[in-house]
Coordinates of C-alpha atoms in Angstrom, one line a residue:
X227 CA -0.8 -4.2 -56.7
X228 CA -1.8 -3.9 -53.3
X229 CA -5.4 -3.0 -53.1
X230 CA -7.3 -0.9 -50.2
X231 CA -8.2 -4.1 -47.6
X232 CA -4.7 -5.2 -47.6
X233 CA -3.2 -2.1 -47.4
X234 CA -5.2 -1.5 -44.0
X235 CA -4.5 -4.9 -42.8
X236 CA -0.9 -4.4 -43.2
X237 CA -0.7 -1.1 -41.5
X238 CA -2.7 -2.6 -38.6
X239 CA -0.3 -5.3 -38.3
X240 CA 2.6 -2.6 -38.8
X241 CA 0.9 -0.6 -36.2
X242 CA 0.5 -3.8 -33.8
X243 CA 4.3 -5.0 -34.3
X244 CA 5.5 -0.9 -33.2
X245 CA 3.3 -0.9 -30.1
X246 CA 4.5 -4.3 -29.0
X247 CA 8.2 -3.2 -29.4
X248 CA 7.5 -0.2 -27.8
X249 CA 5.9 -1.9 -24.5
X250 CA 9.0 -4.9 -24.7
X251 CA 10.9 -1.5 -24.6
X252 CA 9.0 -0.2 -21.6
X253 CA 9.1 -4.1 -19.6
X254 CA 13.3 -4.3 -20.1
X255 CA 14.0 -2.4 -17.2
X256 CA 12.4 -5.4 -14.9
X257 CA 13.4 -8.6 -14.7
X258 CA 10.7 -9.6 -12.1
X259 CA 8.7 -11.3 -14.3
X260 CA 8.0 -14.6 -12.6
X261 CA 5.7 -16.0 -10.3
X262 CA 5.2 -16.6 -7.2
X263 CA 6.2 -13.1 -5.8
X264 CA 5.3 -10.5 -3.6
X265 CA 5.9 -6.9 -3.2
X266 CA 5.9 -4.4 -0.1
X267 CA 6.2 -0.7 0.6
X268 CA 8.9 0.5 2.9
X269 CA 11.9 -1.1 4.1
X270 CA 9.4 -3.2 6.7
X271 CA 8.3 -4.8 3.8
X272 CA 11.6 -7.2 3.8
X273 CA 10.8 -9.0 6.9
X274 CA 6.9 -8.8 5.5
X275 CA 8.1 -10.4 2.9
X276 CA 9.4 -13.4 4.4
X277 CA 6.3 -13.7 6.0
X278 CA 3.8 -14.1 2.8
X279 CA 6.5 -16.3 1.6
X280 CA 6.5 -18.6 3.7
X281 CA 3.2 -19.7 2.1
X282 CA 4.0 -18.8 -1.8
X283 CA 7.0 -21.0 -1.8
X284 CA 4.9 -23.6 -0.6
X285 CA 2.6 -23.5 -3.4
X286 CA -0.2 -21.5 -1.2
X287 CA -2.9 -19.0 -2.1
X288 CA -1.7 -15.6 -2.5
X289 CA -4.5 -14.3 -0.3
X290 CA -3.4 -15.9 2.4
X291 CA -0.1 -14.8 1.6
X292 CA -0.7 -10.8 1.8
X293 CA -2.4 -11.4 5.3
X294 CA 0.2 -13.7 7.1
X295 CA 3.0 -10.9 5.0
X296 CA 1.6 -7.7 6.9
X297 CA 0.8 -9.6 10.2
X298 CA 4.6 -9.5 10.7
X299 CA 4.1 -5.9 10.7
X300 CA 1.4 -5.0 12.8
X301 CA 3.0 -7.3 15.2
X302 CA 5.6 -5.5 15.3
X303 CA 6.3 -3.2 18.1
X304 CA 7.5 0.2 16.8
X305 CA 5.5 3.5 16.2
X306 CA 4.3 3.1 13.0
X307 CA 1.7 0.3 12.6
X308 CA -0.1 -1.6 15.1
X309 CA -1.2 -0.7 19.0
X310 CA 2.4 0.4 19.5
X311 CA 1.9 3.1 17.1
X312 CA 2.0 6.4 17.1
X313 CA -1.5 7.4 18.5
X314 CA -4.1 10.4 17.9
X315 CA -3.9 13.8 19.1
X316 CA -6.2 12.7 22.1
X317 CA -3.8 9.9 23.1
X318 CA -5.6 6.7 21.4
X319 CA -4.3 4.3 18.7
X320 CA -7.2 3.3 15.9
X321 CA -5.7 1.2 13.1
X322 CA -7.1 0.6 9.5
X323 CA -6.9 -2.1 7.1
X324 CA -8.3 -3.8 3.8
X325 CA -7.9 -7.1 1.7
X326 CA -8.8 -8.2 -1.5
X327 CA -8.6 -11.4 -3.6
X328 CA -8.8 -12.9 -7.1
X329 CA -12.3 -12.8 -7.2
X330 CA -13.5 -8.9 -6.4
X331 CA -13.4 -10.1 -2.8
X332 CA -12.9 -7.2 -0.6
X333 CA -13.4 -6.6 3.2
X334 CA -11.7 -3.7 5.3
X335 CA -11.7 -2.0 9.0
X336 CA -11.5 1.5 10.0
X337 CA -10.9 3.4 13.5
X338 CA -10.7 -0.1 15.0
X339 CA -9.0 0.2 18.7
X340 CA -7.4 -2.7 21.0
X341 CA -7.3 -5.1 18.2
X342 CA -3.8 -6.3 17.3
X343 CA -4.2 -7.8 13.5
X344 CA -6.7 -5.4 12.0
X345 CA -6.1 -7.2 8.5
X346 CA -7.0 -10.6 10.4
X347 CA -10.5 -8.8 10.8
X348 CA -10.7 -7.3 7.7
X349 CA -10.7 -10.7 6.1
X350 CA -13.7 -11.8 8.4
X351 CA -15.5 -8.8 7.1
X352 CA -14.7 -9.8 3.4
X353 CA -15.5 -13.8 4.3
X354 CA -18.4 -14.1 6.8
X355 CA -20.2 -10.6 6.3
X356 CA -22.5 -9.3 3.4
X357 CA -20.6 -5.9 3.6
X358 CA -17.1 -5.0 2.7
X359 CA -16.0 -2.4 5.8
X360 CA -17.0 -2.3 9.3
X361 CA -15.4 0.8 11.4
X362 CA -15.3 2.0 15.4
X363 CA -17.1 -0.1 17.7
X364 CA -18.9 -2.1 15.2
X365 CA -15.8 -3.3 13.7
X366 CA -14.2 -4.2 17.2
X367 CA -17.7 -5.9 18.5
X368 CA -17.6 -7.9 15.4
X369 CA -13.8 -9.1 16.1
X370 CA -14.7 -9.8 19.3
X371 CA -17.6 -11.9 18.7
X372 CA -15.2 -13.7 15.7
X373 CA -12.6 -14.6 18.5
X374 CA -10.2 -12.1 18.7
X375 CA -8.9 -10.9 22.1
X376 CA -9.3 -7.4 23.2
X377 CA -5.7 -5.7 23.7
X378 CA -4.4 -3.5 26.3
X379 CA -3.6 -0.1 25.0
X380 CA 0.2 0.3 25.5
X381 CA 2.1 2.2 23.5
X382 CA 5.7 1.5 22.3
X383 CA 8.3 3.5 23.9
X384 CA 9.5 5.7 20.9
X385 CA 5.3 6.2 20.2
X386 CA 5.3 7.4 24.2
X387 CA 8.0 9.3 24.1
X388 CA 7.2 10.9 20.8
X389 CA 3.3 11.6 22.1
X390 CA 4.8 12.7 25.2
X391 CA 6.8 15.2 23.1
X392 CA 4.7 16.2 20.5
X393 CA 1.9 17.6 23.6
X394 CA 5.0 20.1 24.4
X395 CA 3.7 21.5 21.4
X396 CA 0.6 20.4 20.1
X397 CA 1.4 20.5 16.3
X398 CA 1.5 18.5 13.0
X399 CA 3.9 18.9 11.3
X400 CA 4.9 16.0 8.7
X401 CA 8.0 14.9 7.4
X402 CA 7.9 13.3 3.9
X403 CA 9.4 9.8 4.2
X404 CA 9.6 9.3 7.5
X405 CA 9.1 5.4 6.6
X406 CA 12.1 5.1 4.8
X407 CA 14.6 6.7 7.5
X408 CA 14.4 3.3 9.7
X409 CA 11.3 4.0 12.0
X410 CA 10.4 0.1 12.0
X411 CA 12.5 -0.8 15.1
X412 CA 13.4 -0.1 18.5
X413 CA 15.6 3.2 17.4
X414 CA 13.9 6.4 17.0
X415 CA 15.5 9.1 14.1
X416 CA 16.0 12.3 15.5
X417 CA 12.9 13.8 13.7
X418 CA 10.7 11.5 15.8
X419 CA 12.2 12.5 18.8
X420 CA 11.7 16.0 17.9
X421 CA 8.0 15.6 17.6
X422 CA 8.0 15.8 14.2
X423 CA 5.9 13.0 12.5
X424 CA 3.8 11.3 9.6
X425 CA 2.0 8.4 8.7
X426 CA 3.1 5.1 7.4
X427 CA 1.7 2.0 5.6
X428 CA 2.3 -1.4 4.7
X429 CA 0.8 -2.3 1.5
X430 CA 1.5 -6.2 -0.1
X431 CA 0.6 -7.2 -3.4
X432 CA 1.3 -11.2 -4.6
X433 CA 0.9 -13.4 -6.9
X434 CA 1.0 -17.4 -6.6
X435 CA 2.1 -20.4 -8.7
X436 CA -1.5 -20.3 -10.3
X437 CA -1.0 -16.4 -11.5
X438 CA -3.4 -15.5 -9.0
X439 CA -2.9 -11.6 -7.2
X440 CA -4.4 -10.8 -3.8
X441 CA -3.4 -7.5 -2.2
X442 CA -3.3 -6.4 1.8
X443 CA -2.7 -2.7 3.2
X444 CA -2.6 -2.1 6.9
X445 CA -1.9 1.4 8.8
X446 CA -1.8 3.2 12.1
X447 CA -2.6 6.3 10.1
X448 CA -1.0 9.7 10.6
X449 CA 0.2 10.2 14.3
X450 CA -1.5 12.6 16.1
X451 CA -3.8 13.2 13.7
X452 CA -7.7 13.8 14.6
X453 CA -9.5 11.8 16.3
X454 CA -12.1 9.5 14.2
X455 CA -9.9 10.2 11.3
X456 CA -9.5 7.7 8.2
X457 CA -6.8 7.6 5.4
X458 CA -6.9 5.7 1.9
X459 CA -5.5 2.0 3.5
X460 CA -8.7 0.9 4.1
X461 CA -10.7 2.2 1.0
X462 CA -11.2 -0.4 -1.7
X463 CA -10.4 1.3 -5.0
X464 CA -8.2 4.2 -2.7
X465 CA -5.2 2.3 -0.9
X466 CA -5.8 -1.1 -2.7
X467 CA -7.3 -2.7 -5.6
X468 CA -7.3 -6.0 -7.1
X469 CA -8.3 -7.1 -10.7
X470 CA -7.4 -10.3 -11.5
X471 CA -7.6 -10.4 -15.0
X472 CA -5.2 -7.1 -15.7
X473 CA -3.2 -6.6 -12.0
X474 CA -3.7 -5.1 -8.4
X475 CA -1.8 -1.7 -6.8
X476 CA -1.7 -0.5 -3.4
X477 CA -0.7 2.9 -2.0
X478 CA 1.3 4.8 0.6
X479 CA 1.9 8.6 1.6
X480 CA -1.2 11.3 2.3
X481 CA -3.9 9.5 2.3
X482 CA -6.5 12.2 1.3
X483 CA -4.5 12.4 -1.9
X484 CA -5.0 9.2 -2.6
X485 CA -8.6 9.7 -1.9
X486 CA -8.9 12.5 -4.3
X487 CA -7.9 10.1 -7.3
X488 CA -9.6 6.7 -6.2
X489 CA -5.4 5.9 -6.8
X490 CA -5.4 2.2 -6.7
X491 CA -8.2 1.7 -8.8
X492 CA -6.9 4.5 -11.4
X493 CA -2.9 2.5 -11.6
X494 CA -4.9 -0.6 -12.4
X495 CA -7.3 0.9 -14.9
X496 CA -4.4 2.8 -16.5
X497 CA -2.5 -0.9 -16.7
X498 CA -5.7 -2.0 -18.7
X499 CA -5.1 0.5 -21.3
X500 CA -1.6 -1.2 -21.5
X501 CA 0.6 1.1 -19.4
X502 CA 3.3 -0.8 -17.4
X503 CA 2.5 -0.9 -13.8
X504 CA 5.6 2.1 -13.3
X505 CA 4.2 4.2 -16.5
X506 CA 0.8 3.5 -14.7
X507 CA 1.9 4.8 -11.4
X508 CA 3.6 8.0 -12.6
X509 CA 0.4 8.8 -14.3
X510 CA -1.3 8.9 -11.3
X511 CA 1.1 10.5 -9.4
X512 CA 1.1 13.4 -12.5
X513 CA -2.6 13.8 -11.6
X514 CA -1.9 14.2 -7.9
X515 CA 0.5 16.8 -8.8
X516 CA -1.5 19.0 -10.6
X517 CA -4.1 19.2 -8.3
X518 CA -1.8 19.7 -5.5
X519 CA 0.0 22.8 -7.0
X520 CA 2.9 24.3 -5.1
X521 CA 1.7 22.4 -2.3
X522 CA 2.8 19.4 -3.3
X523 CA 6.5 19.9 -1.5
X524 CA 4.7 19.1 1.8
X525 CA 3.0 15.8 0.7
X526 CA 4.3 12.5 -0.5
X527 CA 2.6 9.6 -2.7
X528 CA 3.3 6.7 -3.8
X529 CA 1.8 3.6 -5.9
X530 CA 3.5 0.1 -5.9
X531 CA 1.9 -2.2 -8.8
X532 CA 2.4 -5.7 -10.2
X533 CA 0.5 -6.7 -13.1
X534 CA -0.9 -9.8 -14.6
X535 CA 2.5 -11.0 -16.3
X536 CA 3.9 -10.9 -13.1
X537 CA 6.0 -7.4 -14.0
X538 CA 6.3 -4.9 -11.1
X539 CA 6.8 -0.9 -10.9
X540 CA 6.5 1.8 -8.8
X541 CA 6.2 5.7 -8.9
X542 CA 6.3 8.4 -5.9
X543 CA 5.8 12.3 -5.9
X544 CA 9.2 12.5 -4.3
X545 CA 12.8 10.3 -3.7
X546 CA 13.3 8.5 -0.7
X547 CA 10.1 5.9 -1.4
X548 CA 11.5 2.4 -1.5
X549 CA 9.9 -1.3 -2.1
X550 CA 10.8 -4.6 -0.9
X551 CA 10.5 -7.4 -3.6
X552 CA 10.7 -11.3 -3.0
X553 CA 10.4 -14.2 -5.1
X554 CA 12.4 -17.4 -6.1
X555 CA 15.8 -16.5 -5.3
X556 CA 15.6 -12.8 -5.4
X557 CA 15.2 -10.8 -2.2
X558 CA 15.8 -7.2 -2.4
X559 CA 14.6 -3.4 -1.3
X560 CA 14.4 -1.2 -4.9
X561 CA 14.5 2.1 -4.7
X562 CA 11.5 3.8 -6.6
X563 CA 11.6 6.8 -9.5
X564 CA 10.2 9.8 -8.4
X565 CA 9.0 12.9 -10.3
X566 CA 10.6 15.4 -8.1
X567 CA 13.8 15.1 -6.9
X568 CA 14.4 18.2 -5.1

């Protein structure tokens, strides 16, 4: 006869074995569960890639990884990220950008002007300051004073055509994944040329041969937007976050949303309470879309996570979001679930 202290103990273990199943059930869809690897958002984030890889598949820190990975984008020329971008409504280019390692280590940049590798700076912030962001002059004075050259403004020719267009006009008007129609390059879609914009994002997450994760997210913000204005990207616990111990996301899409629900920071506590890092990010993407409302046909979001066992996922508002994933042998761009498909 089984009396009431085993009974308990064997439901408990009942209880544990179901749960288990259940979230073997949930990992089955990804095979990415290996280390090192790195993740990106957008379709730039295959050459990025290649870039933070060059120092995982040597054994290097992960850190170090997600800064050299998103330097190949901002040193890119196109009209997305970096002093080619697209500029503000009054003609200037301000970029934004945060890091963060293993060890709660965080530093990030905001409104910074003339500087080419805003993530380079960031990481001075995080390494040789007592504060975690610097923004406007302060944050270019201090990357001048840590060696970094002051650039000449020069726009990229589809961001000069496309600024010359858009002040035909003189109106926002956002097209939801824009990033994902090819703006990374020398040719400009037809919806750029017609003046019609948004903003885009690089955001890296890695892990290295010792399971450690560092993340990286660097922007040019929305084009045209207002001048002074500042997105999630740079935002510790908004556009990136980093716990070593359960997993690290990043973010990409309308920054204010992002704001709204402290994003990364809410996909990485929701992996704490055991959620896979895609169950994770649709949760927060659900919250976004309730307080958006009917509004939320004119916005998108999206959250790319990795967690401690080296498992990745992603969620976005609507289709089109992509990822690029590298690691031993693999090398691939995945196309994200969304919760609206319209």
């Amino acid at each position: 006869m089984i009396n009431r202290r085993k009974f308990i103990a064997l439901s408990a273990i009942g209880s544990a074995a179901v749960l288990n199943k259940k979230i073997q059930a949930a990992e089955t869809f990804n095979e990415f569960k290996t280390k090192p690897i790195v993740i990106s958002t957008w379709d730039a984030g295959i050459e990025a890639n290649k870039g933070a890889w060059d120092i995982l598949g040597k054994g290097g820190r992960a850190l170090d990884a997600v800064e050299a990975g998103v330097m190949v984008t901002e040193a890119s020329q196109n009209c997305c990220v970096g002093l080619g971008a697209n500029p503000d409504r009054d003609g200037f280019v301000s970029l934004d950008a945060s890091i963060m390692d293993e060890f709660f280590n965080c530093g990030s940049v905001a409104f910074l002007e003339r500087i080419k590798h805003p993530v380079s700076v960031a990481r001075r912030v995080m390494e040789k300051t007592p504060h975690v962001m610097l923004v406007g002059s302060g944050a270019q004075r201090f990357a001048i004073d840590e060696g970094f050259p002051l650039e000449e403004q020069k726009l990229s020719p589809s961001a000069q055509r496309a600024y010359e267009d858009w002040l035909k006009r003189s109106e926002y008007k956002p097209v939801i994944n824009i990033e994902s129609k090819g703006n990374h390059g020398p040719s400009v879609p037809s919806q750029l040329e017609s003046g019609e914009f948004n903003h885009d994002t690089i955001g890296m997450l890695a892990m290295d041969v010792k399971g450690n994760l560092s993340g990286s997210c660097t922007t040019s913000g929305m084009g045209f937007k207002m001048r002074g204005r500042v997105g999630d990207s740079p935002i510790i616990g908004a556009g990136l976050f980093v716990d070593n111990e359960v997993g690290a996301c990043t973010a990409t899409g309308q920054g204010e949303d992002v704001i709204r629900i402290a994003g990364s920071h809410t996909v990485v506590e929701l992996m704490r309470q055991g959620l896979t890092p895609e169950a994770a990010c649709k949760k927060a993407i659900e919250r976004i879309v309730k307080i958006k409302g009917a509004k939320v046909k004119d916005i998108q979001v999206a959250f790319l996570a990795l967690n401690k066992r080296g498992v990745v996922g992603a969620f976005a508002i609507h289709k089109g979001f992509s990822y690029a994933l590298k690691t031993d042998g693999v090398e691939k761009l995945i196309p994200s679930r969304s919760l609206l498909t319209d």
